Amino acid sequence: MRKWIAIIVTIPVLIIGWWLVSPLFLDEVVNEEPVTVTVAQPEEAEEATDQQVVEEQEVTTVTMLSGSFVDADAIHQVSGDVKVDGENIRIENLDATNGPDLFLYLVEEGQETKDGVNLGELKGNKGNQNYFIPKDITVKEGMRLVVWCKQFDVDFGYAILSIV
């Protein structure tokens, strides 16, 4: 009988233990292309009519703010570069300690991470990623971009944004 009780207790403990610890050993690599803006322009200025033929042209976005991630502590580590163009946040060469329930937050100076702007779940703990900035949010110098574990309320790392 004791053997069955031990088995019944051990199995859930092992499952929960693996769920909590496994992200430290597993990596999620995401490599998204940089965001480009498509602009419509007339094909030829002399043929300007109501029925203009337009050609789409890709324009590289202009970086307004940037920063580099630093570790929150010795256990939770994040490195990589951040570029902000006003509408999007680009993270390049991200290398973060993996964990459960990781999110990306935009935080004002002096503000707690959980009170900042949630930009969504971290797409992966390694690689290059793009995040959309909500239209009602203005990103300013001095704000922090934080990789945050929602489940345990722990910052993994942050980048302080400064003017390029």
Coordinates of N, CA and C in Angstrom, one line a residue:
M1 N 0.8 -1.2 0.0 CA 0.0 0.0 0.0 C 0.9 1.3 0.0
R2 N 1.9 1.3 0.8 CA 2.8 2.4 0.8 C 3.5 2.7 -0.5
K3 N 3.7 1.6 -1.2 CA 4.4 1.7 -2.5 C 3.4 2.5 -3.5
W4 N 2.2 2.2 -3.4 CA 1.2 2.9 -4.3 C 1.1 4.4 -3.9
I5 N 1.0 4.6 -2.7 CA 1.0 6.0 -2.2 C 2.2 6.8 -2.7
A6 N 3.4 6.2 -2.5 CA 4.6 6.8 -3.0 C 4.6 7.1 -4.5
I7 N 4.1 6.2 -5.3 CA 4.0 6.3 -6.7 C 3.0 7.5 -7.0
I8 N 1.8 7.5 -6.4 CA 0.8 8.5 -6.6 C 1.3 9.9 -6.3
V9 N 2.1 10.0 -5.3 CA 2.7 11.3 -4.9 C 3.9 11.7 -5.8
T10 N 4.7 10.7 -6.1 CA 5.9 11.0 -6.9 C 5.6 11.5 -8.3
I11 N 4.6 10.9 -9.0 CA 4.4 11.2 -10.4 C 4.0 12.7 -10.5
P12 N 3.0 13.2 -9.7 CA 2.7 14.6 -9.9 C 3.9 15.5 -9.5
V13 N 4.6 15.2 -8.5 CA 5.8 16.0 -8.2 C 6.8 16.0 -9.3
L14 N 7.0 14.9 -10.0 CA 8.0 14.9 -11.1 C 7.4 15.7 -12.3
I15 N 6.1 15.6 -12.5 CA 5.5 16.4 -13.6 C 5.6 17.9 -13.4
I16 N 5.3 18.3 -12.2 CA 5.3 19.7 -11.8 C 6.8 20.2 -11.8
G17 N 7.7 19.4 -11.3 CA 9.1 19.7 -11.3 C 9.6 19.9 -12.7
W18 N 9.3 19.0 -13.6 CA 9.8 19.1 -15.0 C 9.2 20.4 -15.6
W19 N 7.9 20.7 -15.4 CA 7.2 21.9 -15.9 C 7.9 23.1 -15.5
L20 N 8.3 23.2 -14.2 CA 9.0 24.4 -13.7 C 10.5 24.5 -14.1
V21 N 11.2 23.4 -14.2 CA 12.6 23.4 -14.5 C 13.0 23.3 -16.0
S22 N 12.1 22.6 -16.7 CA 12.5 22.4 -18.1 C 12.8 23.6 -19.0
P23 N 12.1 24.7 -18.8 CA 12.4 25.9 -19.6 C 13.9 26.3 -19.5
L24 N 14.5 26.0 -18.4 CA 15.9 26.4 -18.2 C 16.8 25.6 -19.2
F25 N 16.4 24.5 -19.7 CA 17.2 23.6 -20.5 C 16.7 23.6 -22.0
L26 N 15.6 24.2 -22.3 CA 15.0 24.2 -23.6 C 15.0 25.6 -24.2
D27 N 15.5 25.8 -25.4 CA 15.5 27.1 -26.0 C 14.4 27.2 -27.1
E28 N 13.9 28.4 -27.3 CA 12.9 28.7 -28.3 C 13.5 29.7 -29.2
V29 N 14.0 29.4 -30.4 CA 14.7 30.3 -31.3 C 13.7 30.9 -32.3
V30 N 13.6 32.2 -32.4 CA 12.7 32.9 -33.3 C 13.6 33.9 -34.1
N31 N 13.5 33.8 -35.4 CA 14.3 34.7 -36.3 C 13.4 35.4 -37.3
E32 N 12.8 36.5 -36.9 CA 11.9 37.3 -37.8 C 12.7 38.3 -38.6
E33 N 12.3 38.6 -39.8 CA 12.9 39.6 -40.6 C 12.5 41.0 -40.0
P34 N 13.4 42.0 -40.2 CA 13.1 43.4 -39.8 C 11.8 43.9 -40.5
V35 N 11.0 44.7 -39.7 CA 9.8 45.2 -40.3 C 10.1 46.3 -41.3
T36 N 9.4 46.3 -42.5 CA 9.6 47.3 -43.5 C 8.2 47.9 -43.7
V37 N 8.3 49.2 -44.1 CA 7.0 49.9 -44.4 C 6.9 50.0 -45.9
T38 N 5.6 49.7 -46.4 CA 5.3 49.8 -47.8 C 4.7 51.1 -48.1
V39 N 5.3 51.9 -49.1 CA 4.8 53.2 -49.4 C 4.3 53.1 -50.9
A40 N 3.2 53.7 -51.2 CA 2.7 53.7 -52.6 C 3.1 55.1 -53.2
Q41 N 3.8 55.0 -54.4 CA 4.2 56.2 -55.1 C 3.8 56.1 -56.5
P42 N 3.5 57.3 -57.2 CA 3.2 57.3 -58.6 C 4.3 56.7 -59.4
E43 N 4.0 56.0 -60.5 CA 5.0 55.4 -61.3 C 5.8 56.5 -62.1
E44 N 5.1 57.4 -62.6 CA 5.7 58.6 -63.3 C 4.9 59.8 -63.0
A45 N 5.6 60.9 -62.6 CA 4.9 62.1 -62.2 C 4.2 62.8 -63.3
E46 N 4.6 62.6 -64.6 CA 4.0 63.3 -65.7 C 2.6 62.6 -66.0
E47 N 2.4 61.4 -65.7 CA 1.2 60.7 -66.0 C 0.2 60.7 -64.8
A48 N 0.3 61.8 -64.0 CA -0.6 61.8 -62.9 C -2.1 62.0 -63.3
T49 N -2.9 61.1 -63.0 CA -4.3 61.2 -63.3 C -5.1 60.6 -62.2
D50 N -6.4 60.6 -62.3 CA -7.3 60.1 -61.2 C -7.0 58.6 -61.1
Q51 N -6.6 58.0 -62.1 CA -6.4 56.5 -62.1 C -4.9 56.2 -62.1
Q52 N -4.1 56.9 -61.2 CA -2.7 56.7 -61.2 C -2.3 55.3 -61.0
V53 N -1.3 54.9 -61.6 CA -0.7 53.5 -61.4 C 0.3 53.7 -60.3
V54 N 0.2 52.9 -59.3 CA 1.1 53.1 -58.1 C 2.0 51.8 -58.0
E55 N 3.2 52.1 -57.6 CA 4.1 51.0 -57.4 C 4.5 51.0 -55.9
E56 N 4.5 49.8 -55.3 CA 4.9 49.7 -53.9 C 6.4 49.7 -53.8
Q57 N 6.8 50.4 -52.8 CA 8.3 50.5 -52.5 C 8.5 50.2 -51.1
E58 N 9.5 49.4 -50.8 CA 9.8 49.1 -49.4 C 10.8 50.2 -48.9
V59 N 10.5 50.7 -47.7 CA 11.3 51.7 -47.1 C 11.8 51.2 -45.7
T60 N 13.1 51.3 -45.5 CA 13.7 50.9 -44.2 C 13.2 51.9 -43.2
T61 N 12.9 51.3 -42.0 CA 12.4 52.2 -40.9 C 13.6 52.9 -40.3
V62 N 13.3 54.0 -39.6 CA 14.4 54.8 -39.0 C 14.3 54.6 -37.5
T63 N 15.5 54.2 -36.9 CA 15.6 53.9 -35.5 C 15.6 55.2 -34.7
M64 N 14.7 55.4 -33.8 CA 14.7 56.7 -33.0 C 15.3 56.4 -31.6
L65 N 15.1 55.3 -31.0 CA 15.6 54.9 -29.7 C 16.3 53.6 -29.8
S66 N 17.3 53.3 -28.9 CA 17.9 52.0 -28.9 C 18.4 51.8 -27.5
G67 N 18.8 50.5 -27.3 CA 19.4 50.1 -26.0 C 19.9 48.7 -26.1
S68 N 20.6 48.3 -25.0 CA 21.1 46.9 -24.9 C 20.6 46.3 -23.6
F69 N 20.2 45.0 -23.7 CA 19.7 44.3 -22.5 C 20.9 44.1 -21.5
V70 N 20.5 44.2 -20.2 CA 21.4 43.8 -19.2 C 20.7 42.8 -18.3
D71 N 21.4 42.0 -17.5 CA 20.9 41.0 -16.7 C 20.2 41.6 -15.5
A72 N 19.1 41.0 -15.0 CA 18.4 41.4 -13.8 C 19.2 40.9 -12.6
D73 N 19.7 39.7 -12.7 CA 20.5 39.2 -11.6 C 21.4 38.1 -12.2
A74 N 22.1 37.3 -11.3 CA 23.0 36.3 -11.8 C 22.3 35.1 -12.3
I75 N 21.0 34.9 -11.9 CA 20.3 33.7 -12.4 C 19.5 34.0 -13.7
H76 N 18.9 35.2 -13.7 CA 18.0 35.6 -14.8 C 18.8 36.5 -15.7
Q77 N 19.2 36.0 -16.9 CA 20.1 36.8 -17.8 C 19.5 37.0 -19.1
V78 N 19.7 38.2 -19.7 CA 19.2 38.6 -21.0 C 20.3 39.5 -21.6
S79 N 20.6 39.2 -22.9 CA 21.5 40.1 -23.7 C 20.8 40.2 -25.1
G80 N 21.2 41.3 -25.8 CA 20.7 41.6 -27.1 C 20.5 43.1 -27.2
D81 N 20.2 43.5 -28.5 CA 20.1 44.9 -28.8 C 18.6 45.2 -29.1
V82 N 18.2 46.4 -28.8 CA 16.8 46.9 -29.0 C 16.9 48.1 -29.9
K83 N 16.0 48.2 -30.9 CA 15.8 49.3 -31.7 C 14.3 49.7 -31.8
V84 N 14.0 50.9 -31.6 CA 12.6 51.4 -31.6 C 12.4 52.4 -32.7
D85 N 11.4 52.2 -33.6 CA 11.2 53.2 -34.7 C 9.9 54.0 -34.5
G86 N 9.3 53.9 -33.4 CA 8.0 54.6 -33.1 C 6.8 53.7 -33.2
E87 N 6.8 52.8 -34.1 CA 5.7 51.9 -34.3 C 6.0 50.4 -33.9
N88 N 7.3 50.1 -34.0 CA 7.7 48.7 -33.7 C 9.0 48.7 -32.9
I89 N 9.1 47.6 -32.1 CA 10.3 47.4 -31.4 C 11.0 46.2 -32.0
R90 N 12.3 46.3 -32.3 CA 13.0 45.2 -32.9 C 14.1 44.8 -31.9
I91 N 14.1 43.5 -31.5 CA 15.1 42.9 -30.7 C 16.0 42.1 -31.5
E92 N 17.3 42.3 -31.5 CA 18.3 41.6 -32.3 C 19.3 40.8 -31.4
N93 N 19.6 39.6 -31.8 CA 20.6 38.8 -31.1 C 20.2 38.5 -29.6
L94 N 18.9 38.3 -29.4 CA 18.4 38.1 -28.1 C 18.9 36.7 -27.6
D95 N 19.4 36.7 -26.4 CA 19.8 35.5 -25.7 C 19.4 35.6 -24.3
A96 N 18.3 35.0 -23.9 CA 17.8 35.1 -22.6 C 17.7 33.7 -21.9
T97 N 17.8 33.7 -20.6 CA 17.5 32.5 -19.8 C 16.0 32.2 -20.1
N98 N 15.7 31.0 -20.4 CA 14.3 30.7 -20.7 C 13.6 30.5 -19.3
G99 N 12.3 30.6 -19.4 CA 11.5 30.4 -18.2 C 10.0 30.3 -18.5
P100 N 9.2 30.0 -17.6 CA 7.8 29.9 -17.9 C 7.2 31.3 -17.9
D101 N 6.2 31.5 -18.8 CA 5.4 32.7 -18.7 C 6.1 34.0 -18.9
L102 N 7.1 34.0 -19.9 CA 7.9 35.3 -20.1 C 7.1 36.2 -21.0
F103 N 7.1 37.5 -20.6 CA 6.5 38.6 -21.4 C 7.4 39.7 -21.6
L104 N 7.1 40.6 -22.6 CA 7.9 41.8 -22.8 C 7.0 43.0 -22.4
Y105 N 7.6 43.8 -21.6 CA 6.9 45.0 -21.0 C 7.7 46.2 -21.3
L106 N 7.0 47.3 -21.6 CA 7.5 48.6 -21.7 C 7.2 49.4 -20.5
V107 N 8.2 49.9 -19.8 CA 8.0 50.4 -18.4 C 8.6 51.8 -18.3
E108 N 7.8 52.7 -17.7 CA 8.3 54.1 -17.4 C 9.4 54.0 -16.3
E109 N 10.2 55.0 -16.2 CA 11.2 55.1 -15.1 C 10.5 55.2 -13.8
G110 N 10.9 54.4 -12.8 CA 10.3 54.3 -11.5 C 9.0 53.5 -11.4
Q111 N 8.5 53.0 -12.5 CA 7.3 52.2 -12.5 C 7.6 50.7 -12.3
E112 N 6.8 50.0 -11.6 CA 7.0 48.5 -11.5 C 6.6 47.9 -12.8
T113 N 7.3 46.8 -13.1 CA 7.2 46.1 -14.4 C 5.7 45.7 -14.6
K114 N 5.0 45.1 -13.6 CA 3.7 44.7 -13.8 C 2.7 45.8 -14.2
D115 N 3.1 47.1 -13.9 CA 2.2 48.2 -14.2 C 2.5 48.9 -15.5
G116 N 3.5 48.3 -16.2 CA 3.9 48.8 -17.5 C 3.0 48.4 -18.6
V117 N 3.4 48.6 -19.9 CA 2.6 48.2 -21.1 C 3.0 46.8 -21.5
N118 N 2.1 45.9 -21.5 CA 2.3 44.5 -21.9 C 2.4 44.5 -23.5
L119 N 3.5 44.2 -24.0 CA 3.7 44.1 -25.5 C 3.4 42.6 -26.0
G120 N 3.2 41.7 -25.1 CA 2.9 40.4 -25.5 C 3.9 39.4 -24.9
E121 N 3.6 38.1 -25.1 CA 4.4 37.0 -24.7 C 5.7 37.0 -25.5
L122 N 6.8 36.8 -24.8 CA 8.1 36.7 -25.5 C 8.0 35.5 -26.5
K123 N 8.3 35.8 -27.8 CA 8.1 34.8 -28.8 C 9.1 33.7 -28.7
G124 N 10.3 34.0 -28.2 CA 11.3 33.0 -28.0 C 12.4 33.6 -27.1
N125 N 13.3 32.7 -26.6 CA 14.3 33.3 -25.7 C 15.6 33.5 -26.5
K126 N 15.6 33.2 -27.8 CA 16.8 33.5 -28.6 C 16.4 33.9 -30.0
G127 N 17.2 34.8 -30.6 CA 17.0 35.2 -32.0 C 16.6 36.6 -32.2
N128 N 15.9 36.9 -33.2 CA 15.5 38.3 -33.6 C 14.0 38.4 -33.7
Q129 N 13.5 39.4 -33.0 CA 12.0 39.5 -32.9 C 11.5 40.9 -33.1
N130 N 10.2 41.0 -33.6 CA 9.6 42.3 -33.7 C 8.3 42.3 -32.9
Y131 N 8.1 43.5 -32.2 CA 6.9 43.7 -31.4 C 6.2 45.0 -31.8
F132 N 4.9 45.0 -32.0 CA 4.2 46.2 -32.3 C 3.9 47.0 -31.1
I133 N 4.1 48.3 -31.2 CA 3.8 49.3 -30.2 C 2.4 49.8 -30.3
P134 N 1.5 49.6 -29.3 CA 0.1 50.1 -29.5 C 0.1 51.6 -29.8
K135 N -0.9 52.0 -30.7 CA -0.9 53.4 -31.2 C -1.1 54.4 -30.1
D136 N -1.7 54.1 -28.9 CA -1.9 55.0 -27.9 C -0.7 55.2 -26.9
I137 N 0.4 54.5 -27.3 CA 1.6 54.5 -26.4 C 2.7 55.3 -27.1
T138 N 3.4 56.2 -26.4 CA 4.5 56.9 -26.9 C 5.8 56.4 -26.2
V139 N 6.7 55.9 -26.9 CA 7.9 55.4 -26.3 C 8.9 56.6 -26.2
K140 N 9.4 56.8 -24.9 CA 10.3 57.9 -24.7 C 11.7 57.5 -24.1
E141 N 12.6 58.4 -24.2 CA 13.9 58.1 -23.7 C 13.8 57.8 -22.2
G142 N 14.6 56.9 -21.7 CA 14.6 56.5 -20.3 C 13.6 55.4 -20.0
M143 N 12.7 55.0 -20.9 CA 11.8 53.9 -20.6 C 12.7 52.6 -20.7
R144 N 12.2 51.6 -20.0 CA 12.9 50.3 -20.0 C 12.0 49.3 -20.8
L145 N 12.7 48.4 -21.6 CA 12.0 47.3 -22.2 C 12.5 46.1 -21.3
V146 N 11.5 45.4 -20.7 CA 11.8 44.4 -19.7 C 11.3 43.0 -20.1
V147 N 12.1 42.0 -20.0 CA 11.7 40.6 -20.1 C 11.3 40.2 -18.7
W148 N 10.0 39.9 -18.5 CA 9.4 39.6 -17.2 C 8.7 38.3 -17.1
C149 N 8.9 37.6 -16.1 CA 8.2 36.3 -15.8 C 6.9 36.7 -15.0
K150 N 5.8 36.6 -15.7 CA 4.5 37.0 -15.0 C 4.2 36.0 -13.9
Q151 N 4.4 34.7 -14.1 CA 4.0 33.8 -13.1 C 4.7 34.0 -11.7
F152 N 6.0 34.3 -11.8 CA 6.8 34.5 -10.5 C 7.1 36.0 -10.2
D153 N 6.6 36.9 -11.0 CA 6.8 38.3 -10.8 C 8.3 38.7 -10.7
V154 N 9.1 38.2 -11.7 CA 10.5 38.3 -11.7 C 11.0 39.0 -13.0
D155 N 11.8 40.0 -12.9 CA 12.5 40.6 -14.1 C 13.6 39.7 -14.5
F156 N 13.8 39.3 -15.8 CA 14.9 38.5 -16.2 C 16.0 39.5 -16.7
G157 N 15.6 40.6 -17.3 CA 16.6 41.6 -17.8 C 15.9 42.7 -18.4
Y158 N 16.6 43.8 -18.7 CA 16.0 45.0 -19.2 C 17.0 45.8 -20.1
A159 N 16.4 46.6 -21.0 CA 17.2 47.6 -21.8 C 16.6 49.0 -21.5
I160 N 17.5 49.9 -21.2 CA 17.1 51.3 -21.0 C 17.2 52.0 -22.4
L161 N 16.1 52.6 -22.8 CA 16.1 53.2 -24.2 C 16.6 54.6 -24.1
S162 N 17.5 54.9 -25.1 CA 18.1 56.2 -25.3 C 18.0 56.6 -26.7
I163 N 18.1 58.0 -26.9 CA 18.0 58.5 -28.3 C 19.2 58.1 -29.1
V164 N 19.0 57.8 -30.3 CA 20.1 57.3 -31.2 C 20.9 58.5 -31.6

